[in-house]
CSV table of C-alpha atoms in Angstrom, one decimal:
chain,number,residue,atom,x,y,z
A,297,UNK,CA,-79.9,-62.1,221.2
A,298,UNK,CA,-83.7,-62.0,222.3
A,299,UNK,CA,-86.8,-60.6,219.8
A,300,UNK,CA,-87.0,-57.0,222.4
A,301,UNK,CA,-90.7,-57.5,221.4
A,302,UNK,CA,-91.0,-60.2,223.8
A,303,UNK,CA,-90.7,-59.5,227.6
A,304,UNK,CA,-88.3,-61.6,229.8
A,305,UNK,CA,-91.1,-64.3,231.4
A,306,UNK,CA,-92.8,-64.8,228.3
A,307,UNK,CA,-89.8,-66.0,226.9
A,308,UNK,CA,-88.9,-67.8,229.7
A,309,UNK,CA,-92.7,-69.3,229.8
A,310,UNK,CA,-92.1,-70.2,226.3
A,311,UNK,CA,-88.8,-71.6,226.7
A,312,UNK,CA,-90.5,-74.3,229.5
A,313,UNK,CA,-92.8,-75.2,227.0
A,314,UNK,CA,-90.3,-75.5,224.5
A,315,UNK,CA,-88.2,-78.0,227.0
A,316,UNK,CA,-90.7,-80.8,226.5
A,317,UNK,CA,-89.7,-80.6,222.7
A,318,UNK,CA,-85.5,-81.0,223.0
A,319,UNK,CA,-86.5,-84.7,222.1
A,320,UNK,CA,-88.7,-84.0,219.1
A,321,UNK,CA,-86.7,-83.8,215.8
A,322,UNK,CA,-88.6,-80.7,215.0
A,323,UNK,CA,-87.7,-76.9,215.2
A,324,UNK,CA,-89.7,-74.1,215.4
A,325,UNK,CA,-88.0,-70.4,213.9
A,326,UNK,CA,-90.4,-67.2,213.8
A,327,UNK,CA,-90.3,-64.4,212.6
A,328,UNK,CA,-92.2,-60.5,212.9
A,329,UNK,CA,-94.4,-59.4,209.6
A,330,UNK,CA,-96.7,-56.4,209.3
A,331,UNK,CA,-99.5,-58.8,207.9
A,332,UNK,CA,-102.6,-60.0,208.8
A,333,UNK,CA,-102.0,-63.8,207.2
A,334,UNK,CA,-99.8,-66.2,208.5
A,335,UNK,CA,-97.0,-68.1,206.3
A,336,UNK,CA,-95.8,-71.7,207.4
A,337,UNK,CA,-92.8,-73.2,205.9
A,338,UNK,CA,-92.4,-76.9,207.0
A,339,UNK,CA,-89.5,-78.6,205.7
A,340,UNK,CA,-89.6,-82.7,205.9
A,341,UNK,CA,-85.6,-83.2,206.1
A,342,UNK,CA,-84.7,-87.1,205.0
A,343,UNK,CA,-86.6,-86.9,201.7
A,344,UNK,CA,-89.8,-87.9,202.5
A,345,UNK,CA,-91.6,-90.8,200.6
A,346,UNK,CA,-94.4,-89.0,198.2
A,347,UNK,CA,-95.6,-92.2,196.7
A,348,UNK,CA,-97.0,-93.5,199.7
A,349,UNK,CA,-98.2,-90.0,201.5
A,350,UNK,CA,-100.1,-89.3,198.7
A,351,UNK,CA,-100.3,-92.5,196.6
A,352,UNK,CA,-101.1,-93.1,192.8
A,353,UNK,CA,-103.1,-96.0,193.3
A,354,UNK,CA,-104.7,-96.1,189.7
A,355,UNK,CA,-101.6,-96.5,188.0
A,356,UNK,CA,-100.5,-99.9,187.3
A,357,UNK,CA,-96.7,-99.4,188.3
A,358,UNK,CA,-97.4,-98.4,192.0
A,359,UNK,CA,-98.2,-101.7,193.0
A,360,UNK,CA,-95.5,-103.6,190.6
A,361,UNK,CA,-92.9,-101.5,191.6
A,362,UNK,CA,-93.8,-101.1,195.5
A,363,UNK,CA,-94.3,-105.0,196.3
A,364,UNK,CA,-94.8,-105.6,199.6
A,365,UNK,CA,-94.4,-102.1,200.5
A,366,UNK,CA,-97.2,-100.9,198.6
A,367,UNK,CA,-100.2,-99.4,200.5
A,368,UNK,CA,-103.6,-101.2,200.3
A,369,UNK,CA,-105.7,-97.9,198.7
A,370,UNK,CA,-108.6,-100.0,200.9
A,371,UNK,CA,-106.9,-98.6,204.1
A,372,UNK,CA,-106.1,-95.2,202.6
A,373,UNK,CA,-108.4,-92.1,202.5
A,374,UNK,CA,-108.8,-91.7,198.6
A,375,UNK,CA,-109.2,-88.2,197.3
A,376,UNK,CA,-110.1,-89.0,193.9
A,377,UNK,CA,-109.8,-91.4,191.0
A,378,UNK,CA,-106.7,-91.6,191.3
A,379,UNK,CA,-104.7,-90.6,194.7
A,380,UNK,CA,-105.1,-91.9,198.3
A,381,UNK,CA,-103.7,-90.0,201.0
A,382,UNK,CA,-101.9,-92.1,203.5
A,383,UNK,CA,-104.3,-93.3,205.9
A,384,UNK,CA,-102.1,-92.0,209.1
A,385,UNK,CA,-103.2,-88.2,207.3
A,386,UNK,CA,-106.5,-88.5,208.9
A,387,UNK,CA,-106.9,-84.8,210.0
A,388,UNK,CA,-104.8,-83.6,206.5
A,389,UNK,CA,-107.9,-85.9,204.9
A,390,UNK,CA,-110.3,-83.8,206.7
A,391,UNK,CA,-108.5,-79.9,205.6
A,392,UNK,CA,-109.0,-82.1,201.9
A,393,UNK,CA,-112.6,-82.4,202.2
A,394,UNK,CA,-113.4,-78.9,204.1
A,395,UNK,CA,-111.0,-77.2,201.1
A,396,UNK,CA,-108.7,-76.1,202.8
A,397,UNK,CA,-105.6,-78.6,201.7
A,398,UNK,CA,-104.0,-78.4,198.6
A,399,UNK,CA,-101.6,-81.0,197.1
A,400,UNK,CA,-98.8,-81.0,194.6
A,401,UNK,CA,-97.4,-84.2,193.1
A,402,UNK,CA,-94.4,-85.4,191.1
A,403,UNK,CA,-92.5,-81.9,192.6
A,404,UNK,CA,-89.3,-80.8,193.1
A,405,UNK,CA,-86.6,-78.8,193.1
A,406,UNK,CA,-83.7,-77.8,190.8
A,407,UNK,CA,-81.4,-80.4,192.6
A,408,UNK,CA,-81.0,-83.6,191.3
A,409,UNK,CA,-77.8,-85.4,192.7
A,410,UNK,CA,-79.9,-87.3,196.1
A,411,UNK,CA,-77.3,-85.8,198.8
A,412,UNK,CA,-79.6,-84.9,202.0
A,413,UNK,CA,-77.2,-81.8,202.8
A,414,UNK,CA,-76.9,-80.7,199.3
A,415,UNK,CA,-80.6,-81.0,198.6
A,416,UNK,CA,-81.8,-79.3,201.7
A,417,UNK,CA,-79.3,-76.7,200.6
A,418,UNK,CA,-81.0,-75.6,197.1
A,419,UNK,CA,-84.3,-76.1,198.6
A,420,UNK,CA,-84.0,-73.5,201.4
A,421,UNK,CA,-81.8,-71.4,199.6
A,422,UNK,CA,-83.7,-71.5,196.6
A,423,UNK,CA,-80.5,-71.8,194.1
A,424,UNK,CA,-80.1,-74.1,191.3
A,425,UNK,CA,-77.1,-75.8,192.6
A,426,UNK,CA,-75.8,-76.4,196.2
A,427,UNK,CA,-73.9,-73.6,198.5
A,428,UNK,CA,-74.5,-71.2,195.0
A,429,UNK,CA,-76.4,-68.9,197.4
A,430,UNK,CA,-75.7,-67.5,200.8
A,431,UNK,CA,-78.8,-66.6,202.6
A,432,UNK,CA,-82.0,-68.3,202.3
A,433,UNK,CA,-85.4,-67.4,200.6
A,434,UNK,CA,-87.9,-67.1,203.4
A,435,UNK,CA,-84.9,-64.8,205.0
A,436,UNK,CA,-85.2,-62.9,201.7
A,437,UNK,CA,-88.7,-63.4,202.1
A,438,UNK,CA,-88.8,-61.5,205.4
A,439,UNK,CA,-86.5,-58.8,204.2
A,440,UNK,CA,-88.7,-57.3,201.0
A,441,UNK,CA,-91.6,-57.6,203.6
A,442,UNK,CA,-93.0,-54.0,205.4
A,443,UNK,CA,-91.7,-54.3,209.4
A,444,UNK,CA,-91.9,-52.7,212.3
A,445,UNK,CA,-88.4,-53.8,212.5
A,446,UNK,CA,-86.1,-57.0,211.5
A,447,UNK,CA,-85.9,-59.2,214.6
A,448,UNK,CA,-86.6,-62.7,214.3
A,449,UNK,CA,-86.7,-65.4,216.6
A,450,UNK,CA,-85.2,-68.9,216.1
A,451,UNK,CA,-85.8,-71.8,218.6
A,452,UNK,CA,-83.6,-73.7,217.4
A,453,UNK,CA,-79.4,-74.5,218.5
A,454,UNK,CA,-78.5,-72.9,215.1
A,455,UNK,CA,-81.1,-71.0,212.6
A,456,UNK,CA,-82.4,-72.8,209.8
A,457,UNK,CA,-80.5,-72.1,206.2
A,458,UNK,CA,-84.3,-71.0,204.9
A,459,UNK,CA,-84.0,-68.4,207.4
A,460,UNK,CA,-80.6,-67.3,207.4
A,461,UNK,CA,-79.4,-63.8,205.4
A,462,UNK,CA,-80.0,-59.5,206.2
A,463,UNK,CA,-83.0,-60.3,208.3
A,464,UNK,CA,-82.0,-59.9,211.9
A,465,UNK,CA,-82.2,-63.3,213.4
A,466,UNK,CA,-82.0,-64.1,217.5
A,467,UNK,CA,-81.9,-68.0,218.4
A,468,UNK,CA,-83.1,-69.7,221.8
A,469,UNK,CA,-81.7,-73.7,222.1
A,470,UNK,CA,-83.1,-75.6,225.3
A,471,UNK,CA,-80.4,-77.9,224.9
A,472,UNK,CA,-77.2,-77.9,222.8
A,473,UNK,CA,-76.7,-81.8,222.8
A,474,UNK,CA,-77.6,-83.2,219.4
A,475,UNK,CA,-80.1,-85.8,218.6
A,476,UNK,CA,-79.3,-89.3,217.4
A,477,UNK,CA,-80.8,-90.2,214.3
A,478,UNK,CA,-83.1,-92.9,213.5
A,479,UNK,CA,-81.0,-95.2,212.0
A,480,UNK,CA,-77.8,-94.7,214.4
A,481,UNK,CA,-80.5,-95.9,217.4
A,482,UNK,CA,-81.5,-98.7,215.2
A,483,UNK,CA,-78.3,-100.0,214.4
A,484,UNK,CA,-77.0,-99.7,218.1
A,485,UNK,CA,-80.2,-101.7,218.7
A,486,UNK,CA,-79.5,-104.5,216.1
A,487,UNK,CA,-76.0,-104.1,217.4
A,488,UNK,CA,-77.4,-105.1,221.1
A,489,UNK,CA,-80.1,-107.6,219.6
A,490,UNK,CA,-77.9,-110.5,220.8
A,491,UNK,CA,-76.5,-109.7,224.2
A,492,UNK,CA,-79.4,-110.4,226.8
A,493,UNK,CA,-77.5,-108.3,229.3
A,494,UNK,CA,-76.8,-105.2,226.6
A,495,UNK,CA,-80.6,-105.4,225.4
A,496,UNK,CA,-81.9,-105.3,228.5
A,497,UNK,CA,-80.4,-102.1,229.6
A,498,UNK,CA,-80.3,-100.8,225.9
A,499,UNK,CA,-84.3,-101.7,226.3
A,500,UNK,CA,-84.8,-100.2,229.7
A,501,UNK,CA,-83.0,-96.9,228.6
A,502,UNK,CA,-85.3,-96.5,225.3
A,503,UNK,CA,-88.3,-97.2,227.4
A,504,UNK,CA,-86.9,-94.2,229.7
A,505,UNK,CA,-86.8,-91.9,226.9
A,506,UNK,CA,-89.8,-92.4,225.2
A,507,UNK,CA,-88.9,-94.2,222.2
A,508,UNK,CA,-91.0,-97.7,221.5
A,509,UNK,CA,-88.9,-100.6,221.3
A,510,UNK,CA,-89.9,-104.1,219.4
A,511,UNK,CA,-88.2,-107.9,218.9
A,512,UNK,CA,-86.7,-107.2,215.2
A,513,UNK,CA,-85.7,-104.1,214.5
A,514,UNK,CA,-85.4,-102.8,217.6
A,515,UNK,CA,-87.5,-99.7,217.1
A,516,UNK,CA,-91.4,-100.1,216.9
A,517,UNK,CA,-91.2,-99.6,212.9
A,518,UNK,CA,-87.8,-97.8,213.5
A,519,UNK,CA,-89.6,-94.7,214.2
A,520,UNK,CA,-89.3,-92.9,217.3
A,521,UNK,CA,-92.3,-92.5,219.6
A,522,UNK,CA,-91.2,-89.2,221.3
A,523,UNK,CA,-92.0,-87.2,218.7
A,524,UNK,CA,-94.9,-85.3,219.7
A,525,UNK,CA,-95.8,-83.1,216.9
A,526,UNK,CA,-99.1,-82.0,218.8
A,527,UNK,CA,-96.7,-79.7,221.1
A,528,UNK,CA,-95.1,-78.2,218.3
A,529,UNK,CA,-98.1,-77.7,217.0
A,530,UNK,CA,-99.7,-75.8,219.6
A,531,UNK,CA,-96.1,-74.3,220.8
A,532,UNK,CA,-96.0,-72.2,217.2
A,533,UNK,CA,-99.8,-71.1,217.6
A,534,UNK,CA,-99.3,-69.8,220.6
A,535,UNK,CA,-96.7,-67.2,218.4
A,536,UNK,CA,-99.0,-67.1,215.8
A,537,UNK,CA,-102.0,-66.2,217.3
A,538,UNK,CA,-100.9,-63.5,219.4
A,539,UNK,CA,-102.1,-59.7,217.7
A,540,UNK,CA,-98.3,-58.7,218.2
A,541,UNK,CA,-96.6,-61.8,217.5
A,542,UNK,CA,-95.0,-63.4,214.3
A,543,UNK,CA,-96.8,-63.7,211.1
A,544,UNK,CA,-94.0,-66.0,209.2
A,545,UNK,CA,-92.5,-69.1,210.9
A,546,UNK,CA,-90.8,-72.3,209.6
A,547,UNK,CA,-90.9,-75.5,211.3
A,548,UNK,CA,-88.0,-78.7,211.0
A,549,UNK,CA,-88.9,-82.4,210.9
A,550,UNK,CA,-86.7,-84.7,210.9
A,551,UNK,CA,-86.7,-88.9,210.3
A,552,UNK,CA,-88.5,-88.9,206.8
A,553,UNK,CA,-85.6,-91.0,205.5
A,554,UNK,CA,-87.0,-94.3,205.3
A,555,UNK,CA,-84.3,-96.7,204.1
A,556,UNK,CA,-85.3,-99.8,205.9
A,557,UNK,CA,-89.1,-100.3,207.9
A,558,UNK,CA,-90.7,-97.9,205.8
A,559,UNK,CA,-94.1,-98.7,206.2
A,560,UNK,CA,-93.9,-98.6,210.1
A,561,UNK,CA,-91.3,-95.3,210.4
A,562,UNK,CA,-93.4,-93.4,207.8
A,563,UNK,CA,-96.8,-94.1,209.7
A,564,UNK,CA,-95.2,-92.9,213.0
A,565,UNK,CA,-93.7,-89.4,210.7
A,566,UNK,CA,-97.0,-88.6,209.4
A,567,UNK,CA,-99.0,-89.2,212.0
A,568,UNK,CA,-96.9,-86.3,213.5
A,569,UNK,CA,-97.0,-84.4,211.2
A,570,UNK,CA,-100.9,-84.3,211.2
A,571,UNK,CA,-101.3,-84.0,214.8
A,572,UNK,CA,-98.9,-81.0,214.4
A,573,UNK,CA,-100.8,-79.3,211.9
A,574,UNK,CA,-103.7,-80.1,214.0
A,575,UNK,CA,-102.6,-78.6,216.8
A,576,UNK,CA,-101.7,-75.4,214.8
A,577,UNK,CA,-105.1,-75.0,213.3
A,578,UNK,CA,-106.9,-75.3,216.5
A,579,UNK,CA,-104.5,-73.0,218.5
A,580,UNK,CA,-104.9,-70.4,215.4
A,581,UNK,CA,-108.6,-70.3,216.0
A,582,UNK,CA,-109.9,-68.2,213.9
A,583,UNK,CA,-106.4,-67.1,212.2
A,584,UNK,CA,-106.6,-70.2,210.9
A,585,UNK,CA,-108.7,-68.8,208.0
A,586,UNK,CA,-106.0,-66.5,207.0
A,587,UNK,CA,-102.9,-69.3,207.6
A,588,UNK,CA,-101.2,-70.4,204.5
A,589,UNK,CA,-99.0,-74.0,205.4
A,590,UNK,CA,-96.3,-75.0,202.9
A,591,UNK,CA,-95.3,-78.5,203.4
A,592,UNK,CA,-91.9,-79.4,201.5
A,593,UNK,CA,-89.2,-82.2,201.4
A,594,UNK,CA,-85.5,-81.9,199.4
A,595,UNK,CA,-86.5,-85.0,197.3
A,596,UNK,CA,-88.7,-88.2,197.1
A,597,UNK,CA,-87.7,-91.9,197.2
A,598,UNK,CA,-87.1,-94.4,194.2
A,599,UNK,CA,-90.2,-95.4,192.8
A,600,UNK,CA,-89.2,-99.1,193.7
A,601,UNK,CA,-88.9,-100.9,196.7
A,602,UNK,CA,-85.0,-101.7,198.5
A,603,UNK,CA,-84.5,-104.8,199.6
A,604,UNK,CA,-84.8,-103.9,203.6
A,605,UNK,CA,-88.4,-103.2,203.8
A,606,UNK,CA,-87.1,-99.2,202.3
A,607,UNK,CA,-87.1,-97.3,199.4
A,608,UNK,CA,-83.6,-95.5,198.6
A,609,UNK,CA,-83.0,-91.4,197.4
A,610,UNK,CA,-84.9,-90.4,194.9
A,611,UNK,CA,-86.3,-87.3,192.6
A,612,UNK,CA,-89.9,-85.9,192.4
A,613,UNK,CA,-91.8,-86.0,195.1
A,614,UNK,CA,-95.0,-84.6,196.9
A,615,UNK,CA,-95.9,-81.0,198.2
A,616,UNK,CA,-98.5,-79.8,200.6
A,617,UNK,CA,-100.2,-76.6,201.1
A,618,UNK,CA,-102.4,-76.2,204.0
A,619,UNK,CA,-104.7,-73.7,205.8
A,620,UNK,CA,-108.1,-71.7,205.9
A,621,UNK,CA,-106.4,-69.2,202.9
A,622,UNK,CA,-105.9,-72.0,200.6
A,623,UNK,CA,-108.1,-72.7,197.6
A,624,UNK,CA,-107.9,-77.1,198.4
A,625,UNK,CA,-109.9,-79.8,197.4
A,626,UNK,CA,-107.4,-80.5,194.7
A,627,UNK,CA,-104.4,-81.9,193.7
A,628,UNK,CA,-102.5,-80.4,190.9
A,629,UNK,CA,-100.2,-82.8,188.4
A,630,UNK,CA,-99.0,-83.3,185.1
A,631,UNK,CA,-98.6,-87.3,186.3
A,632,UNK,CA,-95.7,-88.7,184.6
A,633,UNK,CA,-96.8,-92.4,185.1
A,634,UNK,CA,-94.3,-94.9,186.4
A,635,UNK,CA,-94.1,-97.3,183.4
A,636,UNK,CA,-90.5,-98.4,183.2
A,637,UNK,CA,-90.1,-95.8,180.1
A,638,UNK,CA,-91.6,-92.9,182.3
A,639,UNK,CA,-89.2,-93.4,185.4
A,640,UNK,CA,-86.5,-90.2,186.2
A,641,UNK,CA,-83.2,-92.2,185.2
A,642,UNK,CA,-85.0,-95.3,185.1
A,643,UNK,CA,-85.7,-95.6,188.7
A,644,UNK,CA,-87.5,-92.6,190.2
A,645,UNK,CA,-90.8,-90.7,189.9
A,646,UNK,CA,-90.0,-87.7,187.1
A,647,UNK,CA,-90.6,-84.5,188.4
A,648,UNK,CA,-93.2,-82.1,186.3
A,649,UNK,CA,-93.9,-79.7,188.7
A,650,UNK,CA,-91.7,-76.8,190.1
A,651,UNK,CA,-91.1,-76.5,194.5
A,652,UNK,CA,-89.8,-73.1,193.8
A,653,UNK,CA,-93.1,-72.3,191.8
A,654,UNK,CA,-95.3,-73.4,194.6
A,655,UNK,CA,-93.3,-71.5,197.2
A,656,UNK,CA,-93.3,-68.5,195.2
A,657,UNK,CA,-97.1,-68.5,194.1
A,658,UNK,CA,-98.2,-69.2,197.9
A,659,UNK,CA,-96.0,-66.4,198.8
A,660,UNK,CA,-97.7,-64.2,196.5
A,661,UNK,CA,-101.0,-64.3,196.5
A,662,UNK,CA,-100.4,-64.6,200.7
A,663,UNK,CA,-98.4,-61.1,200.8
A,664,UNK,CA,-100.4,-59.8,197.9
A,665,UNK,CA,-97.3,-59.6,195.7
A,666,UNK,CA,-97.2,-60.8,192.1
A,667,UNK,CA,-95.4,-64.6,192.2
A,668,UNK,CA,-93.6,-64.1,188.8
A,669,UNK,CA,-92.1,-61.1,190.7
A,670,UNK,CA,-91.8,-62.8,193.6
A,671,UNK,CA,-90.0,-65.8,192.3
A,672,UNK,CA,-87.2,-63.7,191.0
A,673,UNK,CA,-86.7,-62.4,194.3
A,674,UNK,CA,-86.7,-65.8,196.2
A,675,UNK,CA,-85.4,-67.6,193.7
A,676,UNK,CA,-82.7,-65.9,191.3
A,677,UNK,CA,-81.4,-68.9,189.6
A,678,UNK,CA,-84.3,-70.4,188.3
A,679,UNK,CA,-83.5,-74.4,187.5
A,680,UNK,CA,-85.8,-76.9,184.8
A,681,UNK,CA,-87.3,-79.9,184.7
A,682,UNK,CA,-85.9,-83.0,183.3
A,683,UNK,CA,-85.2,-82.4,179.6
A,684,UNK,CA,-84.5,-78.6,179.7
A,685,UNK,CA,-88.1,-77.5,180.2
A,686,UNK,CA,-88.5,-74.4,182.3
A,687,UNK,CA,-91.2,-75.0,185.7
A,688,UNK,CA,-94.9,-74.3,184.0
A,689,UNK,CA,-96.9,-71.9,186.4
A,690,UNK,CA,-99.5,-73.0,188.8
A,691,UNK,CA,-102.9,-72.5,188.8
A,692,UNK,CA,-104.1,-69.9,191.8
A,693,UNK,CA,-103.1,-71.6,195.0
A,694,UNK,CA,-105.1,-69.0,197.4
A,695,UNK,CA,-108.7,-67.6,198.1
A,696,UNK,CA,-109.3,-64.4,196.6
């Protein structure tokens, strides 16, 4: 069903707009708070790689364990003595230096076992262990939250699990054909490589649709060009701005899992994601200031490098939080080094820092609601670190 809040054309307006996005791996879901600050939650489904959007280029076991893969801190946009933010971050770099972009390192949540659907599971339901809890957090979020009423709307085929619980949740889909993945379109392109006649319309076809095509792999970097994260971008500030729309939304990306071509496929995924969170903070205007972005993945990447170019499932990984509310200019780790001895199961970064905690905290202090309290609301089930330790708490997040 429809958000009533919302007359007939202005749905319809938005659903043209929305059209232009069926291609884009992301999702946009919104929904109605009595607040004047915005919350963001933008999940990077795929795991995304933390070592190389935010890089540790002081420490000696980067560059041994990365190889070839490893990022030349030359070409990225260093932050301090010792991160560098991917250089495709450019804007991100900027909301950095104007202190308004905070980041988390070596984070992550209760999960440990590296299954995409079982890690984006606990991350958006906020349990300890997958399919423990029904409904999601920000749903739970939404619920304790004073409302003129509980609509919601989702634009998206089905509503993210983040979402899903007592809230009242309508969805709009433009289309309800699914999109291939990144690696099934480069594998049917490998398959092709050989067949002159096969490539040629497999070739032609990509070109059609949007997606960059090279001799090798068959994707430019195996990423897909369509992605356009500036629409989505402006598509959710256009919600967010309004005096009667949504004050809470989440927003799906999709591709972050970088087996093979990282380097390529993860300059192409963060160069969206920027331009998205671009796009929202110039379509927020002057809401922007009172926007609180949280930018989270279900876990990172091995600390080493794969034999295709890749890096494999892994643990701990990197948050952002993002917007005019937030208290940047920092990045907040207890670094657990990546000496051999230091490694998660002797092959992945060890996670120090809590997802849950950062969720909860930004939550807080945006809603004015104590995050210790908070926390036991969103997440019920609280799950440790490595070793048994419970999550430390976080240092304000927000300005006063």
């Amino acid at each position: 069903m429809a958000d009533r809040r919302y007359r007939r054309r202005d749905v319809l307006r938005l659903a043209v707009a929305s059209t232009a996005l069926t291609m884009v791996a992301p999702r946009l879901v919104l929904a109605q708070a009595v607040t004047d600050r915005r919350f963001v939650f933008v999940i990077q489904r795929g795991a995304a790689d933390g070592l190389e959007t935010l890089l540790p280029y002081a420490d000696p076991g980067y560059a041994r364990l990365r190889g070839a893969l490893a990022i030349d801190p030359a070409t990225a946009n260093k932050l301090d003595g010792s991160f560098a933010l991917h250089a495709s971050l450019a804007e991100t770099a900027k909301l950095y230096a104007a202190k308004e972009a905070l980041f988390v390192h070596a984070v992550a949540s209760p999960y440990r076992d590296r299954s995409h659907f079982d890690g984006q599971n606990v991350l958006e339901t906020g349990g300890s262990s997958p399919y423990q809890l029904k409904d999601g957090w920000l749903n739970r979020l939404v619920a304790i939250l004073p409302r003129a009423d509980k609509e919601a709307i989702a634009f998206a085929p089905t509503v993210p699990m983040a979402l899903r619980g007592s809230a009242e949740v309508a969805s709009y889909a433009p289309s309800a054909l699914p999109q291939a993945s990144d690696d099934l379109i480069l594998r049917v392109s490998q398959l092709y490589q050989g067949d002159a006649q096969l490539h040629a319309l497999w070739s032609s076809a990509m070109d059609t649709r949007g997606i960059a095509m090279d001799g090798g792999n068959g994707m430019a970097g195996g990423a897909r060009a369509r992605q356009d994260g500036a629409s989505l971008g402006k598509l959710a500030a256009g919600f967010l701005v309004r005096v009667d729309g949504p004050r809470i939304a989440m927003i799906e990306t999709g591709g972050w899992d970088t087996h093979s071509a990282q380097n390529a496929r993860l300059g192409v995924q963060l160069r969206n994601l920027d331009a998205m969170v671009a796009a929202l903070r110039d379509g927020l205007g002057d809401a922007w200031s009172r926007t609180v972005v949280v930018v989270a993945t279900e876990f990172g990447r091995t600390a080493a490098a794969n034999g295709t170019g890749g890096t494999d499932h892994g643990t701990g990984a990197v948050a952002m939080l993002l917007g005019g509310a937030v208290q940047g200019g920092r990045v907040l780790v207890d670094w657990p080094g990546l000496a051999a001895g230091n490694l998660y199961e002797n092959r992945d970064l060890k996670p120090t820092n809590s997802v849950d905690a950062l969720i909860a905290g930004a939550a807080g202090e945006c809603f004015g609601i104590e995050p210790q309290r908070l926390a036991r609301t969103l997440f019920p089930e609280p799950g440790t670190l490595p070793g048994g330790a419970s999550a430390r708490a976080l240092p304000r997040l927000l300005r006063a």
